[in-house]
XYZ file of C-alpha atoms in Angstrom:
524
model
C -10.318 24.710 -13.120
C -9.976 24.058 -9.373
C -6.948 21.963 -8.541
C -6.481 19.729 -5.531
C -4.298 22.289 -3.770
C -6.615 25.200 -4.421
C -9.425 23.204 -2.910
C -7.644 23.497 0.472
C -7.583 27.312 0.432
C -9.750 28.944 3.131
C -13.130 30.100 1.905
C -12.898 33.265 3.969
C -10.247 35.210 5.846
C -8.035 34.215 8.734
C -9.550 36.826 11.111
C -12.971 35.193 10.734
C -11.536 31.747 11.503
C -9.701 33.027 14.551
C -12.867 34.723 15.832
C -14.789 31.456 15.488
C -12.086 29.601 17.440
C -12.281 32.166 20.231
C -16.066 31.866 20.309
C -15.902 28.061 20.476
C -17.571 27.662 17.058
C -14.611 25.870 15.516
C -11.447 24.179 16.752
C -9.267 24.234 13.631
C -7.435 26.703 11.415
C -6.300 25.681 7.944
C -3.914 27.713 5.801
C -2.457 25.098 3.431
C -0.816 26.216 0.201
C -1.251 29.922 0.890
C 2.351 30.912 0.225
C 2.925 32.349 3.706
C 6.536 32.760 4.902
C 5.796 33.254 8.619
C 3.226 31.832 11.018
C 0.603 34.568 11.561
C 1.077 36.282 14.940
C -2.707 36.463 15.264
C -2.748 32.716 16.074
C -0.888 33.366 19.308
C -2.915 32.785 22.430
C -5.494 30.460 20.820
C -5.235 27.900 23.613
C -8.470 26.184 22.505
C -7.128 25.529 18.989
C -6.963 21.773 18.347
C -5.881 21.468 14.693
C -3.499 23.745 12.776
C -2.773 23.056 9.100
C 0.161 25.033 7.647
C 1.312 22.533 5.014
C 2.520 23.516 1.567
C 3.780 27.007 2.454
C 7.204 28.680 2.525
C 7.919 28.613 6.233
C 11.605 28.617 7.167
C 11.133 28.835 10.939
C 8.386 28.277 13.484
C 7.975 30.844 16.282
C 8.709 29.862 19.870
C 5.232 30.959 20.958
C 3.731 28.046 19.018
C 4.523 25.952 22.078
C 1.963 27.999 24.008
C -0.955 26.446 22.097
C -1.530 23.880 24.837
C -4.823 22.620 23.367
C -3.275 21.680 20.018
C -3.820 18.026 19.056
C -2.752 18.035 15.387
C -0.022 20.158 13.773
C 0.677 19.828 10.046
C 3.881 21.534 8.846
C 4.756 19.303 5.909
C 5.973 20.670 2.553
C 7.652 23.783 3.935
C 11.317 24.848 4.164
C 11.927 24.295 7.869
C 15.517 23.725 8.985
C 14.852 23.584 12.729
C 12.063 23.386 15.303
C 11.897 25.375 18.573
C 12.613 23.777 21.956
C 9.312 25.168 23.200
C 7.508 22.262 21.524
C 7.312 20.574 24.931
C 4.442 22.931 25.719
C 2.186 21.059 23.300
C 1.280 18.507 25.951
C -1.905 17.398 24.163
C -0.340 16.966 20.701
C -1.236 13.630 19.084
C -0.254 14.172 15.433
C 2.871 16.026 14.254
C 3.645 16.104 10.533
C 6.968 17.678 9.528
C 7.510 15.705 6.336
C 9.153 17.191 3.258
C 11.148 19.913 4.983
C 14.904 20.457 5.470
C 15.388 19.289 9.039
C 18.864 17.979 9.856
C 18.298 17.504 13.596
C 15.387 17.141 15.998
C 14.874 19.199 19.143
C 15.175 17.493 22.526
C 11.718 18.860 23.359
C 10.228 16.398 20.877
C 10.614 13.606 23.419
C 8.436 15.512 25.898
C 5.165 15.055 24.028
C 3.453 12.374 26.126
C 0.361 11.955 23.933
C 2.049 11.953 20.506
C 0.731 9.040 18.422
C 1.793 9.923 14.869
C 5.140 11.468 13.882
C 5.958 12.035 10.217
C 9.528 13.104 9.405
C 9.864 11.717 5.905
C 11.873 13.521 3.219
C 14.126 15.619 5.431
C 17.916 15.619 5.932
C 18.138 13.691 9.186
C 21.374 11.759 9.740
C 20.448 10.391 13.167
C 17.531 9.962 15.557
C 17.983 10.939 19.211
C 17.976 8.294 21.935
C 15.297 10.373 23.653
C 12.882 9.322 20.910
C 12.282 6.226 23.016
C 10.497 8.412 25.561
C 7.475 8.831 23.250
C 5.488 6.162 25.037
C 2.241 6.745 23.088
C 3.798 6.733 19.605
C 2.042 4.382 17.166
C 3.243 5.634 13.749
C 6.810 6.745 12.936
C 7.719 7.667 9.379
C 11.340 8.660 8.731
C 11.552 7.490 5.115
C 13.763 9.349 2.627
C 16.342 10.695 5.056
C 20.061 10.027 5.600
C 20.004 7.715 8.594
C 22.999 5.390 8.889
C 22.096 3.886 12.269
C 19.106 3.537 14.564
C 19.103 4.269 18.300
C 18.710 1.258 20.587
C 16.056 3.247 22.450
C 13.737 2.727 19.491
C 12.854 -0.603 21.061
C 11.213 1.257 23.956
C 8.315 2.406 21.755
C 5.950 -0.231 23.097
C 2.872 1.145 21.293
C 4.509 1.439 17.861
C 2.488 -0.170 15.036
C 3.923 1.367 11.858
C 7.622 2.056 11.206
C 8.803 3.349 7.829
C 12.584 3.589 7.301
C 12.541 3.381 3.509
C 15.301 5.051 1.512
C 17.921 5.726 4.157
C 21.533 4.562 4.515
C 21.110 1.828 7.101
C 23.772 -0.879 6.951
C 22.866 -2.598 10.216
C 19.865 -2.913 12.520
C 19.932 -3.011 16.315
C 19.270 -6.452 17.790
C 16.727 -4.804 20.074
C 14.462 -4.089 17.073
C 12.767 -7.401 17.818
C 11.468 -5.957 21.091
C 8.781 -4.039 19.157
C 6.285 -6.826 19.684
C 3.272 -4.688 18.705
C 4.688 -3.617 15.325
C 2.435 -4.541 12.378
C 4.149 -2.773 9.427
C 7.919 -2.448 8.941
C 9.427 -0.893 5.809
C 13.219 -1.143 5.482
C 13.371 -0.998 1.698
C 16.130 0.706 -0.270
C 18.792 0.757 2.421
C 22.215 -0.915 2.591
C 21.421 -3.887 4.784
C 23.562 -6.992 4.330
C 21.856 -9.021 7.033
C 18.809 -9.080 9.270
C 19.341 -9.691 12.994
C 18.002 -12.859 14.599
C 15.892 -10.643 16.820
C 13.488 -10.025 13.928
C 11.660 -13.148 15.077
C 10.405 -11.183 18.050
C 8.146 -9.048 15.844
C 5.253 -11.391 16.505
C 2.513 -8.940 15.410
C 4.086 -8.122 12.041
C 1.763 -8.220 9.016
C 3.976 -6.547 6.401
C 7.780 -6.644 6.081
C 9.417 -4.793 3.185
C 13.156 -5.426 2.673
C 13.400 -4.859 -1.060
C 16.345 -2.970 -2.522
C 18.993 -3.971 0.043
C 22.133 -6.130 -0.143
C 20.897 -9.205 1.686
C 22.636 -12.504 0.929
C 20.814 -14.558 3.557
C 17.961 -14.449 6.075
C 17.893 -15.760 9.658
C 15.869 -18.867 10.468
C 14.043 -16.746 13.043
C 12.035 -15.169 10.236
C 9.881 -18.281 10.400
C 8.559 -17.074 13.766
C 6.579 -14.267 12.107
C 3.422 -16.372 12.049
C 1.084 -13.473 11.227
C 3.088 -12.122 8.269
C 0.877 -11.415 5.245
C 3.234 -9.537 2.880
C 6.979 -10.189 2.550
C 9.007 -8.258 -0.021
C 12.575 -9.505 -0.531
C 12.972 -8.363 -4.126
C 16.143 -6.743 -5.487
C 18.600 -8.270 -3.037
C 21.403 -10.834 -3.464
C 19.694 -13.932 -2.102
C 20.821 -17.269 -3.545
C 18.960 -19.354 -0.975
C 16.159 -19.003 1.554
C 15.845 -20.488 5.044
C 13.733 -23.594 5.456
C 11.831 -21.807 8.219
C 10.212 -19.637 5.558
C 7.762 -22.487 5.097
C 6.298 -21.750 8.543
C 4.820 -18.436 7.340
C 1.396 -19.972 6.782
C -0.415 -16.607 6.775
C 1.671 -15.263 3.899
C -0.433 -13.816 1.090
C 2.201 -12.052 -1.031
C 5.848 -13.074 -1.481
C 8.144 -11.012 -3.694
C 11.513 -12.541 -4.585
C 12.200 -10.753 -7.881
C 15.697 -9.615 -8.777
C 17.708 -12.030 -6.642
C 20.245 -14.790 -7.417
C 18.003 -17.830 -6.984
C 18.870 -20.806 -9.228
C 16.092 -23.041 -7.949
C 12.733 -22.560 -6.300
C 13.351 -23.162 -2.595
C 11.257 -26.083 -1.254
C 10.098 -23.880 1.623
C 8.207 -21.642 -0.827
C 6.083 -24.575 -1.994
C 4.856 -25.034 1.574
C 3.174 -21.615 1.555
C -0.188 -22.901 0.398
C -2.025 -19.668 1.199
C 0.018 -17.563 -1.234
C -1.974 -15.463 -3.713
C 0.933 -13.655 -5.370
C 4.459 -14.929 -5.986
C 7.105 -12.910 -7.853
C 10.210 -14.785 -9.015
C 11.089 -12.679 -12.046
C 14.677 -11.632 -12.669
C 16.373 -14.621 -11.055
C 18.387 -17.520 -12.539
C 15.771 -20.264 -12.442
C 16.260 -23.038 -14.991
C 13.260 -25.114 -13.928
C 10.137 -24.958 -11.776
C 9.426 -28.070 -9.678
C 6.096 -29.890 -9.778
C 5.790 -29.056 -6.077
C 4.538 -25.627 -7.134
C 1.222 -27.363 -7.740
C 0.649 -27.196 -3.973
C 0.158 -23.427 -4.211
C -3.499 -23.818 -5.108
C -4.476 -20.289 -4.017
C -2.108 -18.510 -6.391
C -3.758 -15.713 -8.371
C -0.580 -14.159 -9.768
C 2.733 -15.818 -10.635
C 5.618 -13.926 -12.246
C 8.369 -16.101 -13.731
C 9.631 -13.668 -16.354
C 13.310 -13.027 -17.102
C 14.692 -16.360 -15.930
C 16.249 -19.309 -17.813
C 13.171 -21.505 -18.122
C 12.835 -23.714 -21.187
C 9.566 -25.332 -20.116
C 6.706 -24.981 -17.649
C 5.619 -27.830 -15.376
C 2.295 -29.546 -15.986
C 1.531 -28.883 -12.302
C 0.565 -25.335 -13.266
C -2.568 -26.744 -14.893
C -3.921 -27.545 -11.441
C -3.716 -23.935 -10.218
C -7.322 -23.120 -11.024
C -7.285 -19.713 -9.340
C -4.297 -18.483 -11.337
C -5.273 -15.344 -13.254
C -1.898 -13.869 -14.194
C 1.111 -15.856 -15.345
C 4.068 -13.868 -16.650
C 6.767 -15.804 -18.494
C 8.295 -13.195 -20.835
C 12.071 -13.218 -21.169
C 12.483 -16.995 -20.927
C 13.669 -19.339 -23.702
C 10.432 -21.342 -23.558
C 9.634 -23.368 -26.665
C 5.989 -23.572 -27.800
C 4.584 -26.779 -26.376
C 0.947 -26.459 -27.326
C -1.116 -25.272 -30.290
C -2.506 -21.752 -30.395
C -5.812 -21.313 -28.533
C -9.137 -21.652 -30.236
C -10.881 -18.462 -31.290
C -13.742 -18.887 -28.830
C -13.702 -19.646 -25.095
C -14.822 -23.239 -24.581
C -16.733 -23.911 -21.340
C -15.525 -27.519 -21.164
C -11.942 -26.327 -20.540
C -12.980 -24.311 -17.509
C -11.590 -26.902 -15.133
C -8.131 -25.970 -16.385
C -9.243 -22.331 -16.786
C -9.415 -21.277 -20.438
C -8.507 -17.735 -19.432
C -5.295 -19.043 -17.879
C -4.501 -21.080 -21.006
C -4.814 -18.010 -23.200
C -2.511 -16.000 -20.980
C 0.176 -18.670 -21.007
C -0.065 -19.656 -24.628
C -0.946 -16.194 -25.951
C 0.871 -16.371 -29.250
C -0.430 -14.319 -32.167
C -4.221 -14.662 -32.268
C -6.374 -11.649 -31.488
C -7.660 -13.402 -28.405
C -4.171 -13.625 -26.948
C -4.529 -9.925 -26.107
C -6.105 -10.268 -22.697
C -4.638 -7.083 -21.300
C -3.842 -8.380 -17.831
C -2.827 -5.283 -15.901
C -1.112 -4.686 -12.580
C -1.918 -1.034 -11.939
C -0.276 0.651 -8.937
C 1.338 -2.667 -8.020
C -1.983 -4.095 -6.856
C -3.266 -7.595 -7.553
C -6.302 -6.421 -9.503
C -5.965 -7.998 -12.942
C -8.102 -6.962 -15.886
C -9.123 -9.144 -18.826
C -9.937 -7.325 -22.046
C -11.259 -10.202 -24.143
C -14.981 -9.769 -23.448
C -15.592 -6.315 -24.994
C -14.123 -7.591 -28.275
C -16.544 -10.506 -28.701
C -19.883 -10.200 -30.517
C -23.132 -12.109 -30.925
C -23.364 -15.626 -29.612
C -19.693 -15.732 -28.676
C -20.186 -12.737 -26.406
C -23.327 -14.097 -24.779
C -21.644 -17.433 -24.082
C -18.585 -15.708 -22.626
C -20.765 -13.470 -20.436
C -22.653 -16.483 -19.099
C -19.412 -18.220 -18.239
C -17.922 -15.093 -16.623
C -21.038 -14.544 -14.471
C -20.955 -18.202 -13.447
C -17.359 -17.819 -12.238
C -18.422 -14.819 -10.139
C -21.256 -16.774 -8.555
C -18.803 -19.506 -7.656
C -16.660 -16.958 -5.789
C -14.004 -16.390 -8.487
C -13.630 -12.602 -9.016
C -11.328 -12.612 -12.045
C -13.950 -11.694 -14.658
C -15.331 -8.703 -12.722
C -13.459 -6.018 -14.641
C -14.169 -7.483 -18.049
C -17.884 -7.642 -17.282
C -17.836 -4.029 -16.147
C -15.891 -2.805 -19.175
C -18.279 -4.693 -21.444
C -21.284 -2.962 -19.845
C -22.844 -6.298 -18.917
C -25.833 -5.199 -16.790
C -26.752 -8.862 -16.240
C -23.680 -9.135 -14.028
C -24.820 -6.494 -11.488
C -26.522 -8.934 -9.056
C -23.491 -11.240 -9.036
C -21.084 -8.323 -8.591
C -23.186 -6.835 -5.786
C -23.333 -10.192 -4.049
C -19.579 -10.600 -4.204
C -18.896 -6.994 -3.163
C -21.202 -7.029 -0.121
C -20.627 -10.552 1.194
C -19.145 -10.456 4.685
C -17.490 -13.815 4.033
C -15.312 -12.350 1.255
C -11.994 -10.660 1.962
C -11.668 -6.908 1.217
C -9.398 -7.920 -1.692
C -12.173 -9.934 -3.360
C -14.838 -7.335 -2.539
C -12.803 -4.547 -4.156
C -12.182 -6.725 -7.193
C -15.969 -6.850 -7.647
C -16.367 -3.137 -6.846
C -14.039 -2.197 -9.705
C -16.270 -4.020 -12.147
C -19.400 -2.632 -10.527
C -18.086 0.935 -10.884
C -18.805 0.786 -14.623
C -22.337 -0.542 -14.143
C -23.678 0.938 -10.905
C -21.232 3.625 -9.730
C -23.411 4.732 -6.816
C -23.466 1.269 -5.262
C -19.763 0.780 -6.005
C -18.807 4.026 -4.283
C -20.857 3.174 -1.186
C -19.072 -0.168 -0.765
C -15.618 1.330 -1.386
C -16.324 4.068 1.190
C -17.392 1.443 3.720
C -14.090 -0.411 3.242
C -12.043 2.796 3.399
C -13.643 3.906 6.667
C -13.137 0.562 8.388
C -9.866 1.076 10.284
C -9.707 -2.632 11.148
C -9.106 -3.508 7.481
C -5.490 -3.917 6.307
C -4.162 -0.557 5.083
C -3.231 -1.847 1.625
C -6.889 -2.757 0.987
C -8.036 0.642 2.267
C -5.586 2.334 -0.130
C -7.030 0.219 -2.940
C -10.514 1.444 -1.978
C -9.239 5.015 -2.432
C -7.929 4.192 -5.918
C -11.296 2.697 -6.800
C -13.096 5.832 -5.610
C -10.848 7.969 -7.812
C -12.073 6.159 -10.950
C -15.508 7.833 -11.052
C -15.675 10.402 -8.247
C -18.629 12.522 -7.179
C -19.029 15.278 -4.575
C -19.337 12.774 -1.728
C -16.143 11.082 -2.876
C -14.183 14.295 -2.435
C -15.584 14.789 1.072
C -14.655 11.224 2.051
C -11.160 11.600 0.616
C -10.678 14.882 2.473
C -11.484 12.998 5.691
C -9.040 10.242 4.764
C -6.139 12.695 4.431
C -6.211 12.865 8.236
C -6.217 9.064 8.663
C -3.955 7.638 11.359
C -2.200 5.440 8.808
C 0.202 7.570 6.727
C -0.112 5.316 3.681
C -3.885 5.830 3.666
C -3.602 9.596 4.196
C -0.948 9.930 1.463
C -3.008 7.888 -1.009
C -6.071 10.018 -0.244
C -4.092 13.206 -0.918
C -2.886 11.714 -4.211
C -6.469 10.841 -5.191
C -7.653 14.398 -4.472
C -4.899 15.737 -6.718
C -5.912 13.295 -9.457
C -9.558 14.313 -9.186
C -8.588 17.979 -9.347
C -6.547 17.606 -12.541
C -8.220 18.713 -15.807
C -9.627 15.711 -17.671
C -9.314 15.130 -21.369
C -12.665 15.531 -23.146
C -14.435 12.233 -23.684
């Protein structure tokens, strides 16, 4: 059985690869996962080499002559045992991608700041306690990943990285942030999760290009009003903090799609949240809510609402008007039954109030209360399992209703139709998956269902979404997960390409998918 790592082994020897580089036939050398302890001396002098992949080996040091490879554009040294890097790095004047993740680096060489074309720098999972002020000299840097280190502070010079788009500081020891962080006006993704932050500086309002802000797992007790200036914010994660209130300015985040407030100290739903009418997912689980106001009925685009583990004794009637709601979680609340158990068969006349939604909420003991709504990989792709269990006329009626909801633009039944092998749904699924007017989220919802019915068409659409760098990275990662469901030879080629994607989340997800595909499967 060929595993994901073995798939990266060279098909023929290093001398042959080097000869091809010298002859201009190839521009890359890959030796990932080969168990080497030193960088082969035979690579020295290959000034036309553009890509060098040495990941997953046992390297402890890198030779000084590596800095002589002036044509190098990409250098992958992740998953080794490096404790230091040579000062001769400044010779790599054309370097655009440098990956040193998952090593043992405690400091960074000064020469790192002398790489004028560097766009992507991955330093995650090392032992760094500080970043040098000279890091601000990397004027071309777009992606900086220093997650899973030991950083206690950030240099003020970080604000000089005018081209920076993606900054990952997850799992460090940050207690404060520099006020100048708000000067990163081009930043689109900022991950500060699992640190020790007690407050966010007012300057955060300057991050006017921000699409995703992750602050979960800190010690925040309040947020600045300036957070309302992040008009383009799509995802905001504030879960697992100590928030008892939220600023009124939160209601100005009209582009917000996902808001996570789980695991805080909220005793009431802040009025500002009910102004976020574009929300599709709202997590309020693990708070101290005793009631939900009728104002929640304004959130008419909600697809997922998590109210579990609070102090709720009843649900507001306003929830009945949320016709797009597909997942409602209320476990761990002292809610008394307010309605009779659902009927055994879906009734089309109740569709205005969504019979699927009613079954999820009321789901008491009947067999049809097992709808199997899933939230795999923390995505918003729910799955209903009622359809495969129906037979005869009941099944036909349910299929008709599910297809009708697809044709009306509601994607919730896509997975159930696919799991049930409903070939009649293929035209509706294809229409939803290929429509340019649908968001990538909705298209991928349809693609998941289509994967069970027409895998070739489903793969083609998922590949199209993955390769479109203008699409939000979370949706591109979801496309990778979809491709991993039923892969073929082309899938592996596409995923191999994606491991070199400029966005580290996309490249990491692609590497994960290749590993999953390479694992032995249980016999069907």
